Short mmCIF file of C-alpha atoms in Angstrom, two decimals:
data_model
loop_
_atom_site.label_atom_id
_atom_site.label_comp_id
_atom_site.label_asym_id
_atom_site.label_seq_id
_atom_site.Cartn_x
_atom_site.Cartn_y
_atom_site.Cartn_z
CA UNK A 1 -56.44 -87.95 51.08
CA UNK A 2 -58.07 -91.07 51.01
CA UNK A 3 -62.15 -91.70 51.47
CA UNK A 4 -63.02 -93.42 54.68
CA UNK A 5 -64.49 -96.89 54.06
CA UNK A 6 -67.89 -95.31 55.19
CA UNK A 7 -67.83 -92.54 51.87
CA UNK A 8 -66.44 -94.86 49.45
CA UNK A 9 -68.56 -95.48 46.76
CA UNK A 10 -70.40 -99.38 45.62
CA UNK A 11 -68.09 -99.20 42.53
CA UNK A 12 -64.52 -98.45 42.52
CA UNK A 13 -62.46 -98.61 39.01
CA UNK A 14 -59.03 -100.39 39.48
CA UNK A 15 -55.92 -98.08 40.13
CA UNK A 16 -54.66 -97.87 36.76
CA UNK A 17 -58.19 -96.20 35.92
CA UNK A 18 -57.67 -93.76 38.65
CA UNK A 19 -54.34 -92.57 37.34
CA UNK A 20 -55.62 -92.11 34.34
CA UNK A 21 -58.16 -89.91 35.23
CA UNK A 22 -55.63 -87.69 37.00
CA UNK A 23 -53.52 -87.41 34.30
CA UNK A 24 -56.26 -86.74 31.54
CA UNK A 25 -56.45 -82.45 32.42
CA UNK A 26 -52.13 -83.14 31.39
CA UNK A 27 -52.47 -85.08 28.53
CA UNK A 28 -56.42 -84.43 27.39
CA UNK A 29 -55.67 -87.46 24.44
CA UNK A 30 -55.58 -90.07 27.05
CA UNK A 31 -60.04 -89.46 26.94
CA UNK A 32 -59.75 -91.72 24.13
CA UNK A 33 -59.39 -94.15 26.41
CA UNK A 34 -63.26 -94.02 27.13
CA UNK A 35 -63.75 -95.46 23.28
CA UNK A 36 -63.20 -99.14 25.99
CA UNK A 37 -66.61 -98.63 27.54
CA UNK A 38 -69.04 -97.97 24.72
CA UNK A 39 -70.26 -101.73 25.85
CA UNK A 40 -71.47 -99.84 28.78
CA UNK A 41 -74.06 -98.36 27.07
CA UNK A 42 -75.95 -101.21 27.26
CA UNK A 43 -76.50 -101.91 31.05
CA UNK A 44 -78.23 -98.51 30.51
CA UNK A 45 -82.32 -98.64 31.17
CA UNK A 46 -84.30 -98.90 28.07
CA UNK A 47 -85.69 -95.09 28.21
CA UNK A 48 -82.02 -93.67 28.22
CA UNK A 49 -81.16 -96.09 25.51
CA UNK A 50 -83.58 -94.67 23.60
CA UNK A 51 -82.58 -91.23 24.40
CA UNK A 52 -79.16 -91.83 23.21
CA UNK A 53 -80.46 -93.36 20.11
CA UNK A 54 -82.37 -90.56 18.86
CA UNK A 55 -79.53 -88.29 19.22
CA UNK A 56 -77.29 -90.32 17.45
CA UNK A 57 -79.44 -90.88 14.85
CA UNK A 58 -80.00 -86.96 14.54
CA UNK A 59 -76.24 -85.99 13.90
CA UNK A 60 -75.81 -88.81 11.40
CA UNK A 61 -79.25 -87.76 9.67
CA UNK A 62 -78.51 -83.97 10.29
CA UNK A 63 -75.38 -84.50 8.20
CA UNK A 64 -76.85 -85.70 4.77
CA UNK A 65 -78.56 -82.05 4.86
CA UNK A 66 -74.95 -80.08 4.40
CA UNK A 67 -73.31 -78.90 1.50
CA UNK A 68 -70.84 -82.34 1.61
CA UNK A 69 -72.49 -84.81 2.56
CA UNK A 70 -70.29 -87.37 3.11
CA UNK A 71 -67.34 -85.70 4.69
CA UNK A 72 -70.26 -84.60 7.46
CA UNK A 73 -71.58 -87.88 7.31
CA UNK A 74 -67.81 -88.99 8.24
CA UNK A 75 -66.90 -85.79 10.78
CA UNK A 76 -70.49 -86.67 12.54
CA UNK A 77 -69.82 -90.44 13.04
CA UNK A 78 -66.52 -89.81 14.95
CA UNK A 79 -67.78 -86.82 17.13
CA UNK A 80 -71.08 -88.64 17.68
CA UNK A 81 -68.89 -91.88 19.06
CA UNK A 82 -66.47 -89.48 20.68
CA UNK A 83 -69.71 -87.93 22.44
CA UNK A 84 -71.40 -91.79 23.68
CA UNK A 85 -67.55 -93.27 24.51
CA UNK A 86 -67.35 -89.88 26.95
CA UNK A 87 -71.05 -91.18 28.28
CA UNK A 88 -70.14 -94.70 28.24
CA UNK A 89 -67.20 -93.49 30.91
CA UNK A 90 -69.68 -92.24 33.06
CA UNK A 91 -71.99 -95.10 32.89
CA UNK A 92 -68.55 -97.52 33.97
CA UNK A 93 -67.82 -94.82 36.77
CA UNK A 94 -71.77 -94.65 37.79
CA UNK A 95 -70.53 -92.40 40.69
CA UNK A 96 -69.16 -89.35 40.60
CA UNK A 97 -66.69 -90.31 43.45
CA UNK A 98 -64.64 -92.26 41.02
CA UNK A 99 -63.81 -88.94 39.42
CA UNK A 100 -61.78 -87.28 42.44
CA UNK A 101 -58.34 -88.02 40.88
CA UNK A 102 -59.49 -85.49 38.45
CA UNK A 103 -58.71 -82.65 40.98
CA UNK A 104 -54.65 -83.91 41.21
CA UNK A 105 -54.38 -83.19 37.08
CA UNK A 106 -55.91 -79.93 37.84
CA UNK A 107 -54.32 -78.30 40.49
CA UNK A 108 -51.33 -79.63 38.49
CA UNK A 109 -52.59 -77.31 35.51
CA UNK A 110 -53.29 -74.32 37.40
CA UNK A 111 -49.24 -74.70 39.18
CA UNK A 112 -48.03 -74.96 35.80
CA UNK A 113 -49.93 -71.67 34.87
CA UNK A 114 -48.71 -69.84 37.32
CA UNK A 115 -45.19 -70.69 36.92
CA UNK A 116 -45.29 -70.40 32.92
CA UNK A 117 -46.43 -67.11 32.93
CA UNK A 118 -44.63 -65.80 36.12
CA UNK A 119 -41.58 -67.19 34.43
CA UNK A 120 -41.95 -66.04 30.81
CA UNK A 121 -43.97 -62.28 32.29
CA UNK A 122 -43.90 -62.13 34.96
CA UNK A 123 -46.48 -60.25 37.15
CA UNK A 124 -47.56 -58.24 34.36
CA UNK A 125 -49.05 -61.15 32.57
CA UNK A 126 -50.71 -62.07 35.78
CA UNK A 127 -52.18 -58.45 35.21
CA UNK A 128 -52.99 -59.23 31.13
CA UNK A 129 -54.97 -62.44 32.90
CA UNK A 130 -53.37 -65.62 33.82
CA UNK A 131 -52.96 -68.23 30.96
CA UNK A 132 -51.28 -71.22 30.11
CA UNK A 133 -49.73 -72.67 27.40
CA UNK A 134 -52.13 -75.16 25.88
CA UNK A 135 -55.09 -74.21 28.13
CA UNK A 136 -57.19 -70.87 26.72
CA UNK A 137 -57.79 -68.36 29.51
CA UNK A 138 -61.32 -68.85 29.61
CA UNK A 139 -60.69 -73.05 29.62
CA UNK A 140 -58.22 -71.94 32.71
CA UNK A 141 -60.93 -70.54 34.53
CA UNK A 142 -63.50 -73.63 33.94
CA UNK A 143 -60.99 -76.15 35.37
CA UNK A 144 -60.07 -74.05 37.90
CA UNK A 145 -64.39 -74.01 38.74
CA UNK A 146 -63.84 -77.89 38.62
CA UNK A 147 -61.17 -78.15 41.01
CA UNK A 148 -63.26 -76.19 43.78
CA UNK A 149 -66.29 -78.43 43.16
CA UNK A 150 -64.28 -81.62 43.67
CA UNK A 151 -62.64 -79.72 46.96
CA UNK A 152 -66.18 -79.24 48.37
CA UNK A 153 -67.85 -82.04 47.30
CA UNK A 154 -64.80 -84.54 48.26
CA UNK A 155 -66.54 -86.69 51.07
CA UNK A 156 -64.39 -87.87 53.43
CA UNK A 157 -60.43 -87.13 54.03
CA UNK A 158 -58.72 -84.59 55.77
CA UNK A 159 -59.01 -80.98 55.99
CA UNK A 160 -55.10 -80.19 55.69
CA UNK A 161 -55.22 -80.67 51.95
CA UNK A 162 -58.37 -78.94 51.46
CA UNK A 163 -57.30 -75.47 52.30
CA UNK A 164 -53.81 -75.24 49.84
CA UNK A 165 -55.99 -77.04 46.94
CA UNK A 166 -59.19 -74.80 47.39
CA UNK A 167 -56.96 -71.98 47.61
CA UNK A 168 -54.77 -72.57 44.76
CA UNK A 169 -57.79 -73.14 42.40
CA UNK A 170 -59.42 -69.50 43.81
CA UNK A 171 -56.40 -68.40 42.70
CA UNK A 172 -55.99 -69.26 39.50
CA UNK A 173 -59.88 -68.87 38.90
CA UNK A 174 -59.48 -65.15 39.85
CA UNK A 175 -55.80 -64.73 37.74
CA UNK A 176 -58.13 -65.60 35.08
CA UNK A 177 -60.79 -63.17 35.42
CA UNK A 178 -63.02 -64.96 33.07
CA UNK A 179 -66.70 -64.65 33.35
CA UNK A 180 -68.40 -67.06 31.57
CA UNK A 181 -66.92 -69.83 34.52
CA UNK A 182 -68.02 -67.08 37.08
CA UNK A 183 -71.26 -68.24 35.43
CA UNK A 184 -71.04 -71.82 35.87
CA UNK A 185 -69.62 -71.79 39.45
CA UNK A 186 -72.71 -69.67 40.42
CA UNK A 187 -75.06 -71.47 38.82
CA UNK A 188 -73.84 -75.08 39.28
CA UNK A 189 -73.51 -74.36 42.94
CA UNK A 190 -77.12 -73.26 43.24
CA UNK A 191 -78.38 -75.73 41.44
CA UNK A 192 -76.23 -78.18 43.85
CA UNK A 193 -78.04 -76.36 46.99
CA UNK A 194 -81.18 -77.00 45.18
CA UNK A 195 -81.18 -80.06 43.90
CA UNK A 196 -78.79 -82.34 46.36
CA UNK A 197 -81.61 -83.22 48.75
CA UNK A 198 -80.21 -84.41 52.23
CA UNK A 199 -76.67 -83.67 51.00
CA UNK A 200 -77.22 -79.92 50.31
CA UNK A 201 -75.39 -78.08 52.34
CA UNK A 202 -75.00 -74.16 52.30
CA UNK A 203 -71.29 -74.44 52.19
CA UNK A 204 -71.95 -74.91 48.35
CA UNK A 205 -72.07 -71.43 48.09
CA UNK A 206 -68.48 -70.68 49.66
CA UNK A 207 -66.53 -70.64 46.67
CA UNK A 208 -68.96 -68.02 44.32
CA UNK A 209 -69.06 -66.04 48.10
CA UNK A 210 -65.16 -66.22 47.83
CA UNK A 211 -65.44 -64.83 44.58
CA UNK A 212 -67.84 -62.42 44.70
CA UNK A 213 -66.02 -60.60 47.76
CA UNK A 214 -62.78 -61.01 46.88
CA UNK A 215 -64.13 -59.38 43.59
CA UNK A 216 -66.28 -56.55 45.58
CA UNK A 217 -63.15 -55.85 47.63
CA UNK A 218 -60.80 -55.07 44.86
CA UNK A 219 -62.60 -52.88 42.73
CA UNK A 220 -63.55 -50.91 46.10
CA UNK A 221 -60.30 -50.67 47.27
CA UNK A 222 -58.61 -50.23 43.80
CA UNK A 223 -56.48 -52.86 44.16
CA UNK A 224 -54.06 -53.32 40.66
CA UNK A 225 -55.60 -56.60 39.78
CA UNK A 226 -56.95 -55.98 36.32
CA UNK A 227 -58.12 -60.16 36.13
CA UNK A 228 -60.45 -59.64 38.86
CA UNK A 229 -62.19 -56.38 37.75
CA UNK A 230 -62.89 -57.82 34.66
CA UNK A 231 -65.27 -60.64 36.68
CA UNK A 232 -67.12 -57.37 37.19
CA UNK A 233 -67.24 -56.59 33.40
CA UNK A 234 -70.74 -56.79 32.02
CA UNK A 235 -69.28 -56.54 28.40
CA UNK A 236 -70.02 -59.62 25.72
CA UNK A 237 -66.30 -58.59 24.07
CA UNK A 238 -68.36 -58.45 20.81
CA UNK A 239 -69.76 -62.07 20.90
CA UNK A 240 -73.05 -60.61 19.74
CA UNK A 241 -71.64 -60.19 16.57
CA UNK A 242 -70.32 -63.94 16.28
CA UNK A 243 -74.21 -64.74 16.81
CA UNK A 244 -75.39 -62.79 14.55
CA UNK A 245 -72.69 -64.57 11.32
CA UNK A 246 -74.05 -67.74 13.01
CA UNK A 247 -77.32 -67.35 12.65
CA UNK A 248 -76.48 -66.41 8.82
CA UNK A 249 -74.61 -69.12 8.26
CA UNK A 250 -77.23 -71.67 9.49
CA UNK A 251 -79.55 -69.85 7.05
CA UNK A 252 -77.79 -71.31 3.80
CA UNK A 253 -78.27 -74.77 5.03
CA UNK A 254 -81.33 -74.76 7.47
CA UNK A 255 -82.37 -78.23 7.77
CA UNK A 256 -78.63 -80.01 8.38
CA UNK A 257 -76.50 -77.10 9.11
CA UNK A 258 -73.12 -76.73 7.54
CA UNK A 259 -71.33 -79.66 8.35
CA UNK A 260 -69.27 -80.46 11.85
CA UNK A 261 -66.27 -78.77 12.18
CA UNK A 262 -66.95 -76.57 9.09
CA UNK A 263 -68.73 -73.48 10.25
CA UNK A 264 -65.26 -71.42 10.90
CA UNK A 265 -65.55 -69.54 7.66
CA UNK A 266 -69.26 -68.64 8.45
CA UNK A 267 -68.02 -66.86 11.90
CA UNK A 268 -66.51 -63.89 9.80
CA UNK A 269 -65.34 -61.86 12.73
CA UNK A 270 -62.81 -64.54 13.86
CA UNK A 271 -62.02 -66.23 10.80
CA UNK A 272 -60.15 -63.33 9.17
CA UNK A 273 -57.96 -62.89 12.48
CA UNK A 274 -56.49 -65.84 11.26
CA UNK A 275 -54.58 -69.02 13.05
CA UNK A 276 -54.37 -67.85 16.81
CA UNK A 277 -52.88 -69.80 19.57
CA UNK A 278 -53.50 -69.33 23.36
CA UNK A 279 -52.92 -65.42 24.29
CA UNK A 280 -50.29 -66.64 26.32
CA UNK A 281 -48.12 -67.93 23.30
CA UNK A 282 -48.82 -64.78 21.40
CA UNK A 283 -47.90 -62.18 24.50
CA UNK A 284 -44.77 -64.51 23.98
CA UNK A 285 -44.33 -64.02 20.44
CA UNK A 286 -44.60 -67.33 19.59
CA UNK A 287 -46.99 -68.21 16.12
CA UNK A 288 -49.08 -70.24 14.97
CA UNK A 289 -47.12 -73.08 12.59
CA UNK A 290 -48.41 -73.20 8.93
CA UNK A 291 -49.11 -76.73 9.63
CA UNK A 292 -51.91 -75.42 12.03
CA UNK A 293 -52.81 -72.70 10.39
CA UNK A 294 -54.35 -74.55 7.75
CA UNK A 295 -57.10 -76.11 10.03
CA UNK A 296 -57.45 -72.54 12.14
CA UNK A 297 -61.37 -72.75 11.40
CA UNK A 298 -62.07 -75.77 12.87
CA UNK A 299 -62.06 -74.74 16.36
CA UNK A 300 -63.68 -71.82 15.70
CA UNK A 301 -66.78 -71.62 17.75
CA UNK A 302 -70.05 -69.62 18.03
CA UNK A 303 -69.83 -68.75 21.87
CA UNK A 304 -73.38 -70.22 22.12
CA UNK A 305 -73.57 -73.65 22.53
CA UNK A 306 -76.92 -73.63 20.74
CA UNK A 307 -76.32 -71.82 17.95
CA UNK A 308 -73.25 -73.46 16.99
CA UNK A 309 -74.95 -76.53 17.07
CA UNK A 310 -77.51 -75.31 14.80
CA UNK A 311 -75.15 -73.47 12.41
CA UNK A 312 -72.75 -76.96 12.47
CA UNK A 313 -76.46 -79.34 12.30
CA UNK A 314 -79.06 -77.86 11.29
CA UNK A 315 -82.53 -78.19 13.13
CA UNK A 316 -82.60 -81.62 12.77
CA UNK A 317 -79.20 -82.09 14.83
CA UNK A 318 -80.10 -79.56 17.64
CA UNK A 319 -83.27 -81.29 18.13
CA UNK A 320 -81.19 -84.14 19.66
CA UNK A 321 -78.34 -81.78 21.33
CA UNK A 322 -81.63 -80.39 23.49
CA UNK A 323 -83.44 -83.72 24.00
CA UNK A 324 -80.24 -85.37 25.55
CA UNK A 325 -79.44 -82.16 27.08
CA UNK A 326 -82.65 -82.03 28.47
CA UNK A 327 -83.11 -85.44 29.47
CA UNK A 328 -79.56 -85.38 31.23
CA UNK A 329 -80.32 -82.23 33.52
CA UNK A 330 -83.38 -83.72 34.54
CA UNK A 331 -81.87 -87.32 35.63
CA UNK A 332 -79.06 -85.47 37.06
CA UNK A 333 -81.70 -83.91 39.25
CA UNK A 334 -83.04 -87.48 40.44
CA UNK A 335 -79.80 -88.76 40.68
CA UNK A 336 -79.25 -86.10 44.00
CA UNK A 337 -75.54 -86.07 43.26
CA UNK A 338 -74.23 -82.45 44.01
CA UNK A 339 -71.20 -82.86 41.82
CA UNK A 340 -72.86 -84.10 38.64
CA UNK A 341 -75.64 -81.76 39.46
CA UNK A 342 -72.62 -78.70 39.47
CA UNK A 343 -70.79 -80.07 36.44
CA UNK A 344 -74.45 -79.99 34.27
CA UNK A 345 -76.04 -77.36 35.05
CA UNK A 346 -72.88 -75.14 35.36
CA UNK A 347 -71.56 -75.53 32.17
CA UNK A 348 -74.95 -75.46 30.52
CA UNK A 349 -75.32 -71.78 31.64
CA UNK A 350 -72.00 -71.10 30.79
CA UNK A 351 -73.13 -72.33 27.23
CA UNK A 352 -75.07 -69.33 26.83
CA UNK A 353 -71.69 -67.57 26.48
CA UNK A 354 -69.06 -69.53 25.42
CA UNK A 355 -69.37 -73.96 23.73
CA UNK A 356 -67.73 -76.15 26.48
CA UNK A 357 -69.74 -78.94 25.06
CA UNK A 358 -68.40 -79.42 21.68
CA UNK A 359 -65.90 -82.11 21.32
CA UNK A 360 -62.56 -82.56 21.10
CA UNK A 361 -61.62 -80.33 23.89
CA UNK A 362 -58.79 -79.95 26.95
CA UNK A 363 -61.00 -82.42 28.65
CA UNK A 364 -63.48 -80.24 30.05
CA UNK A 365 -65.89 -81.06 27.44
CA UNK A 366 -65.55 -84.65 28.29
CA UNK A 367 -66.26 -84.25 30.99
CA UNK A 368 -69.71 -82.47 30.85
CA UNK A 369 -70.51 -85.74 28.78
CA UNK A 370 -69.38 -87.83 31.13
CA UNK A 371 -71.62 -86.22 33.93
CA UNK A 372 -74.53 -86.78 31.42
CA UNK A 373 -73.52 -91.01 32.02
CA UNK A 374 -72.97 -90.17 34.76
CA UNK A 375 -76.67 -88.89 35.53
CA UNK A 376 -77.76 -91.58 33.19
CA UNK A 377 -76.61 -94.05 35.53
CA UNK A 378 -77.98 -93.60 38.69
CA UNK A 379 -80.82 -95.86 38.20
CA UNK A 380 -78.22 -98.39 38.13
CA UNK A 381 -76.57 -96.98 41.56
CA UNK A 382 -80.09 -97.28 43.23
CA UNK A 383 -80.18 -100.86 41.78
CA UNK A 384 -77.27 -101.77 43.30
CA UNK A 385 -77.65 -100.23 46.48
CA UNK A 386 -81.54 -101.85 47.01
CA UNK A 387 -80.34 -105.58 45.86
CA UNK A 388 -80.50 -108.03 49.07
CA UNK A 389 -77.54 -109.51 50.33
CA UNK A 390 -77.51 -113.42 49.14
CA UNK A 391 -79.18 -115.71 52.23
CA UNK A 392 -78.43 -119.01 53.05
CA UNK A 393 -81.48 -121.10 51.62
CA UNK A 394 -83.20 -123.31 54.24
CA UNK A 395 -84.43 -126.54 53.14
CA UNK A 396 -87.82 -126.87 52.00
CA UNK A 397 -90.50 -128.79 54.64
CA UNK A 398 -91.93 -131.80 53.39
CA UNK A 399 -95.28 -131.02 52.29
CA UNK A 400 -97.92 -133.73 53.91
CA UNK A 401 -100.32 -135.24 51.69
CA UNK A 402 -103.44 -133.85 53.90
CA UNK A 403 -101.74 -130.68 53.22
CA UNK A 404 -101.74 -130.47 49.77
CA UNK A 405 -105.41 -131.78 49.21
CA UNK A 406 -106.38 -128.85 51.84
#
């Protein structure tokens, strides 16, 4: 399972790290950790720093432009902090190696899937989609795209683990029949095969082939898996309608937006459906408490990344979601890493569909920030790698006196 000496990476975080990363897609609060490496931040190049700066600076500004001021002023100071601790992890990682242990939390996630709702529905759930019980189906799929990245990107190590992993997370990705990370698995794997330079390889491709056919196959042969059909589903399950209350929302407060975490009420549509929990609680009759349902709106989101951004900030905050966004894609493209290269421009086309950008998440958020340190960083990889190994200094000649008046 291990790297050979030849793929490990310059940096390499101490064990504890390591576990903790594994067990972050089980317990998502342990990201908090990060908050230890905003120092990071620092080692950054000046340009970055700068970058980071301005988008700060945005969401604080952004936020005495809403309707209460200083509850977004205080709402947009943690997420903003939240959002650099997440980059700050990637900067202390600098290479995406350091994030294999991710894949053990996951594959741990998708096994407890399938035995929750095998247990509790049996195969008819599988058939109403695949879902767990703290994971949303759609967040399923997404860290079931992750898992397959880290199994073909994962340099070094044997192949007897790859097959039962890779297979697992095709699985569950399928189970899940969610399209939006159909989305980012096809387009993070393209940009991988574009951008990697001497480590593209067309192999990228074989998990969105996997899909794709497997897909293709089942709907020709009329096989009874509903999940998988619906990958085939060019339906937008009435998110056009959640744009449009977005867009009017952002109208009454143009310039800062409404406020972090206070746009539920604006998205109509799903704020009178009340306090929901994952669909697999609910096919299991089990309810939202009142102690939740109370705070329903906050994780309401637009399904477009950009426009709940600008309904939640205004144009002032969205300025500096797309100029770190930006900025991040294109280092991540310099940086020639094929995982961070997946992970960025994946779920950035999946944000045309769904927000797996907004913090606090299951993790998967985190993690897109963490690929923009991540990206950030690799300035600081090339550093490393081009610094001379120390010499042993000779001592100096003596300098002759005709020598120095010549």
């Amino acid at each position: 399972m291990s790297s050979s000496p030849a793929h490990a990476p310059a940096f390499t975080p101490p064990k504890w790290v390591s576990g903790l990363i594994a067990l972050v897609p089980v317990f998502p609060p342990l990201y908090l950790a990060a908050l230890g490496c905003l120092g990071h931040l620092r080692t950054l190049p000046l340009t970055a720093r700068y970058v980071l700066f301005f988008f700060a600076g945005t969401q604080l500004v952004a936020a005495l432009f809403t309707p209460r001021p200083l509850l977004s002023l205080l709402l947009a100071t943690a997420r903003t902090l939240l959002i650099l601790s997440m980059i700050a992890a990637g900067v202390y990682l600098r290479d995406s190696r350091n994030l294999k242990p991710l894949l053990w939390g996951q594959l741990v996630i998708c096994a407890t899937a399938w035995g929750y709702t095998l247990y509790t529905q049996g195969f008819a759930g599988v058939q109403e989609r695949l879902g767990h019980p703290y994971y949303y189906i759609v967040s399923l799929g997404l860290v079931a795209v992750v898992a397959l990245w880290l199994v073909v990107f994962w340099r070094g190590g044997r192949l007897w683990w790859r097959l039962p992993a890779g297979g697992l997370a095709l699985a569950t990705f399928l189970a899940a029949g969610s399209r939006g990370p159909l989305l980012a698995l096809g387009v993070g794997s393209l940009a991988a095969l574009a951008f990697a330079g001497k480590q593209r390889r067309w192999w990228v491709l074989l998990p969105g082939v996997l899909v794709l056919g497997l897909a293709a196959v089942t709907s020709t042969l009329q096989l009874p898996l509903a999940p998988v059909e619906r990958l085939l589903n060019d339906q937008t399950s009435g998110r056009e309608y959640v744009w449009q209350e977005a867009v009017q929302g952002w109208k009454t407060s143009p310039i800062g937006g409404v406020g972090p975490y206070q746009g539920g009420p604006y998205l109509t549509s799903l704020f009178k459906e009340g306090c929901q929990l994952t669909p697999t609680l609910q096919r299991n009759e089990i309810q939202c408490p009142e102690t939740l349902s109370r705070w329903s709106s906050v994780w309401l989101i637009a399904h477009n990344a950009w426009l709940h951004w600008l309904l939640e900030t205004g144009i002032i905050g969205l300025l500096g979601l797309v100029t770190v966004m930006g900025y991040a894609l294109w280092q991540a493209t310099l940086s020639r890493d094929p995982f961070t290269i997946s992970v960025l421009f994946g779920f950035t086309a999946m944000n045309v569909v769904d927000v797996v950008i907004a913090l606090p998440s299951q993790h998967f958020a985190e993690l897109w920030w963490a690929a923009v340190g991540l990206s950030l960083a690799h300035d600081l990889r090339l550093a490393a790698s081009a610094s001379p190994r120390p010499t042993t200094a000779r001592p100096a000649e003596p300098v002759h006196l005709s020598q120095a008046r010549s």
